[in-house]
Short mmCIF file of C-alpha atoms and ligand atoms in Angstrom, two decimals:
data_model
loop_
_atom_site.label_atom_id
_atom_site.label_comp_id
_atom_site.label_asym_id
_atom_site.label_seq_id
_atom_site.Cartn_x
_atom_site.Cartn_y
_atom_site.Cartn_z
CA MET A 1 -10.69 -6.97 -15.17
CA ASP A 2 -12.70 -7.70 -11.83
CA SER A 3 -9.57 -7.59 -9.61
CA THR A 4 -5.68 -7.74 -10.40
CA ASN A 5 -5.26 -9.48 -7.15
CA GLU A 6 -7.76 -12.23 -8.00
CA VAL A 7 -6.25 -12.47 -11.62
CA ALA A 8 -2.92 -12.83 -10.11
CA LYS A 9 -4.21 -15.71 -8.12
CA ALA A 10 -5.59 -17.52 -11.14
CA VAL A 11 -2.61 -16.89 -13.13
CA LEU A 12 -0.55 -18.23 -10.10
CA ALA A 13 -2.67 -21.63 -10.12
CA GLU A 14 -1.59 -22.07 -13.64
CA GLY A 15 1.97 -21.83 -12.82
CA ALA A 16 3.55 -18.45 -12.75
CA ALA A 17 7.09 -17.34 -12.33
CA PRO A 18 7.99 -14.93 -9.46
CA TRP A 19 7.60 -11.35 -10.44
CA THR A 20 5.24 -12.06 -12.83
CA VAL A 21 2.87 -8.59 -13.15
CA VAL A 22 -0.92 -8.56 -13.67
CA VAL A 23 -1.78 -4.62 -14.88
CA ALA A 24 -5.54 -3.60 -15.42
CA GLU A 25 -6.53 -0.23 -16.92
CA LYS A 26 -9.70 -0.64 -14.88
CA GLN A 27 -11.28 -2.70 -12.30
CA VAL A 28 -14.87 -3.36 -11.63
CA GLU A 29 -14.14 -5.12 -8.44
CA GLY A 30 -11.24 -3.47 -7.12
CA LYS A 31 -10.26 -4.67 -3.34
CA GLY A 32 -9.06 -2.75 -0.42
CA ARG A 33 -7.96 -3.83 2.94
CA PHE A 34 -10.66 -5.16 5.19
CA GLY A 35 -12.87 -6.26 2.27
CA ARG A 36 -13.52 -2.62 1.32
CA ARG A 37 -13.82 -1.75 -2.20
CA TRP A 38 -11.25 0.08 -4.20
CA ALA A 39 -12.68 2.45 -6.64
CA SER A 40 -10.74 1.64 -9.88
CA PRO A 41 -11.88 4.18 -12.59
CA ARG A 42 -10.21 4.09 -16.30
CA GLY A 43 -7.09 6.12 -15.90
CA GLY A 44 -5.55 4.83 -12.32
CA LEU A 45 -2.97 2.19 -12.28
CA TYR A 46 -3.87 -0.96 -10.81
CA LEU A 47 -1.40 -4.10 -10.80
CA SER A 48 -0.50 -6.91 -8.68
CA VAL A 49 3.11 -8.81 -8.39
CA ILE A 50 3.27 -12.35 -7.79
CA LEU A 51 6.14 -12.86 -5.43
CA GLN A 52 7.58 -16.27 -3.95
CA GLU A 53 7.80 -15.28 -0.25
CA ASP A 54 7.73 -16.93 3.13
CA LEU A 55 4.09 -15.82 4.42
CA SER A 56 6.22 -14.52 7.76
CA ARG A 57 7.68 -11.70 5.53
CA LEU A 58 4.09 -10.82 4.39
CA PRO A 59 3.87 -7.47 6.76
CA ILE A 60 6.92 -6.48 5.80
CA ILE A 61 6.58 -7.08 2.18
CA SER A 62 3.01 -5.09 2.28
CA LEU A 63 4.99 -2.32 4.02
CA VAL A 64 7.93 -2.26 1.35
CA GLY A 65 5.24 -2.08 -1.36
CA GLY A 66 3.76 1.18 -0.05
CA LEU A 67 7.70 2.41 0.23
CA ALA A 68 8.15 1.53 -3.49
CA VAL A 69 5.04 3.55 -4.30
CA VAL A 70 6.54 6.55 -2.13
CA ASP A 71 9.94 6.66 -3.83
CA ALA A 72 8.23 6.08 -7.15
CA LEU A 73 6.07 9.20 -6.43
CA ARG A 74 8.87 11.35 -5.10
CA ALA A 75 11.35 10.39 -8.58
CA LEU A 76 8.01 12.19 -10.29
CA GLY A 77 8.45 15.23 -7.80
CA VAL A 78 5.24 14.31 -5.71
CA GLU A 79 5.84 14.44 -1.80
CA ALA A 80 4.44 11.24 -0.96
CA THR A 81 4.39 9.93 2.60
CA LEU A 82 3.07 6.87 4.19
CA LYS A 83 0.02 6.51 6.74
CA TRP A 84 0.80 3.27 8.49
CA PRO A 85 0.67 0.65 7.13
CA ASN A 86 0.71 1.20 3.73
CA ASP A 87 -1.60 4.00 2.75
CA VAL A 88 0.38 6.48 0.24
CA LEU A 89 -0.68 10.04 0.97
CA VAL A 90 0.00 13.90 -0.35
CA GLY A 91 -0.68 16.10 2.61
CA ARG A 92 -3.39 14.15 4.19
CA ALA A 93 -5.27 12.92 0.96
CA LYS A 94 -4.69 9.13 -0.18
CA VAL A 95 -3.07 8.74 -3.59
CA ALA A 96 -2.32 4.74 -3.50
CA GLY A 97 -3.15 1.62 -1.26
CA VAL A 98 -1.36 -1.45 -1.12
CA LEU A 99 -3.16 -4.79 -0.58
CA ALA A 100 -0.92 -7.92 0.17
CA GLU A 101 -2.20 -11.48 0.17
CA GLY A 102 -0.72 -14.66 0.98
CA VAL A 103 -1.20 -17.57 -1.16
CA VAL A 104 0.16 -20.88 0.22
CA GLY A 105 0.83 -22.93 -3.01
CA LEU A 106 1.59 -26.98 -3.11
CA GLU A 107 5.12 -26.15 -2.85
CA ALA A 108 5.79 -22.74 -1.95
CA TYR A 109 4.28 -19.68 -0.34
CA TRP A 110 3.62 -16.57 -2.51
CA ALA A 111 2.50 -12.92 -1.91
CA ILE A 112 0.41 -11.24 -3.93
CA LEU A 113 1.31 -7.52 -3.68
CA GLY A 114 -1.37 -5.62 -5.13
CA ILE A 115 -0.90 -1.73 -5.76
CA GLY A 116 -3.59 0.71 -6.86
CA ILE A 117 -2.53 4.31 -7.64
CA ASN A 118 -5.07 7.49 -8.16
CA SER A 119 -3.02 8.23 -11.26
CA ASP A 120 -4.62 9.98 -14.36
CA PHE A 121 -8.33 10.46 -13.74
CA ALA A 122 -10.03 13.71 -12.39
CA LEU A 123 -11.54 13.58 -8.59
CA ASP A 124 -15.24 13.23 -9.74
CA ALA A 125 -14.65 10.02 -11.43
CA LEU A 126 -14.67 8.85 -7.58
CA PRO A 127 -17.63 8.34 -5.41
CA ARG A 128 -18.62 11.58 -3.89
CA ARG A 129 -17.86 10.32 -0.05
CA ILE A 130 -14.15 9.84 -0.68
CA ARG A 131 -13.58 12.77 -2.89
CA LEU A 132 -12.53 14.99 0.30
CA GLU A 133 -10.20 12.89 1.54
CA THR A 134 -8.72 11.55 -1.84
CA THR A 135 -6.22 12.84 -4.48
CA THR A 136 -4.83 11.97 -7.82
CA LEU A 137 -1.69 12.51 -9.68
CA ARG A 138 -3.34 14.16 -12.31
CA GLN A 139 -4.30 16.89 -9.72
CA GLU A 140 -1.33 17.08 -7.75
CA LEU A 141 1.05 17.73 -10.95
CA GLY A 142 -1.70 19.72 -13.11
CA LYS A 143 -0.83 17.47 -15.96
CA ARG A 144 -1.75 13.87 -17.62
CA ILE A 145 0.39 11.01 -16.47
CA ASP A 146 1.82 8.15 -18.53
CA ASN A 147 0.91 5.26 -16.78
CA ASP A 148 3.03 3.06 -18.75
CA ALA A 149 6.03 5.17 -17.31
CA LEU A 150 4.75 5.00 -13.96
CA LEU A 151 4.26 1.27 -14.23
CA GLU A 152 8.17 0.89 -15.07
CA THR A 153 9.30 3.50 -12.34
CA VAL A 154 7.03 1.85 -9.46
CA LEU A 155 8.46 -1.65 -10.38
CA GLU A 156 11.92 -0.30 -10.51
CA SER A 157 11.40 1.20 -6.83
CA LEU A 158 10.04 -2.08 -5.95
CA ARG A 159 13.14 -4.10 -6.97
CA GLU A 160 15.28 -1.80 -5.39
CA ASP A 161 13.28 -1.46 -1.92
CA TYR A 162 12.70 -5.34 -1.85
CA PRO A 163 14.65 -6.55 0.93
CA ALA A 164 16.60 -9.78 0.43
CA VAL A 165 16.13 -12.00 3.48
CA GLY A 166 18.33 -10.86 6.34
CA ALA A 167 17.86 -7.20 5.18
CA GLU A 168 14.65 -6.34 6.41
CA LYS A 169 15.81 -4.10 9.14
CA ARG A 170 17.33 -1.72 6.41
CA ALA A 171 13.97 -1.33 4.50
CA ILE A 172 12.21 -0.91 7.89
CA ALA A 173 14.47 1.99 8.74
CA ARG A 174 13.83 3.80 5.33
CA TYR A 175 9.96 2.96 5.97
CA ARG A 176 10.26 5.01 9.09
CA GLU A 177 11.71 8.11 7.26
CA MET A 178 8.82 8.17 4.93
CA CYS A 179 6.09 7.57 7.75
CA SER A 180 4.34 10.77 8.47
CA THR A 181 2.19 8.57 10.95
CA LEU A 182 4.96 8.80 13.36
CA GLY A 183 4.61 11.10 16.33
CA LYS A 184 0.87 11.69 15.56
CA ASN A 185 -1.90 11.04 17.89
CA VAL A 186 -3.75 8.17 16.28
CA THR A 187 -6.97 6.18 16.63
CA VAL A 188 -6.30 2.55 15.29
CA GLU A 189 -9.07 0.19 14.57
CA THR A 190 -7.70 -3.48 14.92
CA ALA A 191 -9.37 -6.99 14.83
CA THR A 192 -9.49 -6.89 18.80
CA GLY A 193 -10.60 -3.34 19.43
CA VAL A 194 -9.35 0.27 18.92
CA VAL A 195 -6.20 1.56 20.18
CA GLU A 196 -5.35 5.42 20.95
CA GLY A 197 -2.21 7.23 21.60
CA ARG A 198 0.41 8.58 20.14
CA ALA A 199 2.10 6.59 17.38
CA SER A 200 6.04 6.32 18.83
CA GLY A 201 7.67 4.07 16.14
CA VAL A 202 7.44 1.09 13.94
CA ASN A 203 9.34 -2.02 15.27
CA ASP A 204 11.43 -4.22 13.01
CA SER A 205 8.10 -6.47 12.38
CA GLY A 206 6.46 -3.53 10.99
CA PHE A 207 4.18 -3.32 13.95
CA LEU A 208 2.88 -0.01 14.83
CA LEU A 209 4.23 1.04 18.29
CA VAL A 210 1.24 3.25 20.24
CA GLU A 211 2.04 5.13 23.44
CA THR A 212 -1.36 4.96 25.45
CA LYS A 213 -2.34 7.68 27.81
CA LYS A 214 -1.41 5.18 30.80
CA GLY A 215 2.07 5.15 29.68
CA TYR A 216 2.40 1.69 28.28
CA VAL A 217 3.02 0.83 24.58
CA VAL A 218 0.79 -1.28 22.37
CA GLU A 219 2.44 -3.09 19.46
CA VAL A 220 -0.41 -3.27 16.64
CA ALA A 221 0.35 -5.93 14.08
CA ASP A 222 -2.24 -4.79 11.61
CA GLY A 223 -4.98 -2.17 11.66
CA SER A 224 -6.85 0.58 10.19
CA ILE A 225 -5.82 4.42 11.47
CA GLN A 226 -9.35 6.12 11.79
CA ARG A 227 -7.98 9.42 13.03
CA GLU A 228 -4.29 11.04 12.55
CA GLY A 229 -3.93 14.23 14.60
C1 BTN B 1 -6.44 -0.02 0.37
O1 BTN B 1 -5.87 0.98 0.55
O2 BTN B 1 -7.57 -0.58 1.03
C2 BTN B 1 -5.72 -0.97 -0.54
C3 BTN B 1 -5.91 -0.74 -1.93
C4 BTN B 1 -5.42 -1.72 -3.11
C5 BTN B 1 -5.85 -1.56 -4.19
C6 BTN B 1 -5.18 -2.39 -5.34
S1 BTN B 1 -5.64 -2.15 -7.10
C7 BTN B 1 -4.49 -3.40 -7.54
C8 BTN B 1 -4.63 -4.45 -6.68
N1 BTN B 1 -6.35 -5.16 -7.13
C9 BTN B 1 -7.22 -5.19 -6.14
O3 BTN B 1 -8.25 -5.53 -6.33
N2 BTN B 1 -6.90 -4.36 -4.89
C10 BTN B 1 -5.44 -4.20 -5.09
#
């Protein structure tokens, strides 16, 4: 496929049921956050889940996507954590990413929850410039990974972690437990500039709280952490 998120949008336009899942063995136009590319060689697991959602819940749903991957990987024995908002790390290396997109339909709002896991390929299948900061499940576990079984585990975790309307606080509380960004000094690139300081929390809306040197707290709704230390 070009991108499972794009195929999911096309499927949705034809009239898909909530929780329809689009899965690819390989993508040639895999999309990352902020218009980046997502390298998607054969052996990775690439999926998009079509969810009927209020657009106001999109930030939370995108965090829950990351949380579900962390839970699935922990069930396999991989000590994964979350780098805010939804990069999945093992140590400092990225093993999975999440791209949630909102779609306004005629009668409802939808969220396309795209998940990419570097699962069953060798690191040299990736572009050289990202190899140092990336890992794969095959590398971490030292064995081949069954992507069909992994897909089932990820979807099970997602169904379990998915918050009912009104139950978002509990999901965020679990997210905080898995978030390795908290307590670190961060440099966050946002649409309106760079924020630097200590990541002191995640609020109930899923925003990152950054305590700056001057002592005030900035609430970052969306951004990309350039440095964590
Ligand atoms: C990121 O970390 O920047 C997000 C990466 C999201 C990649 C997944 S792979 C499945 C889905 N389809 C895409 O084109 N992107 C997401």
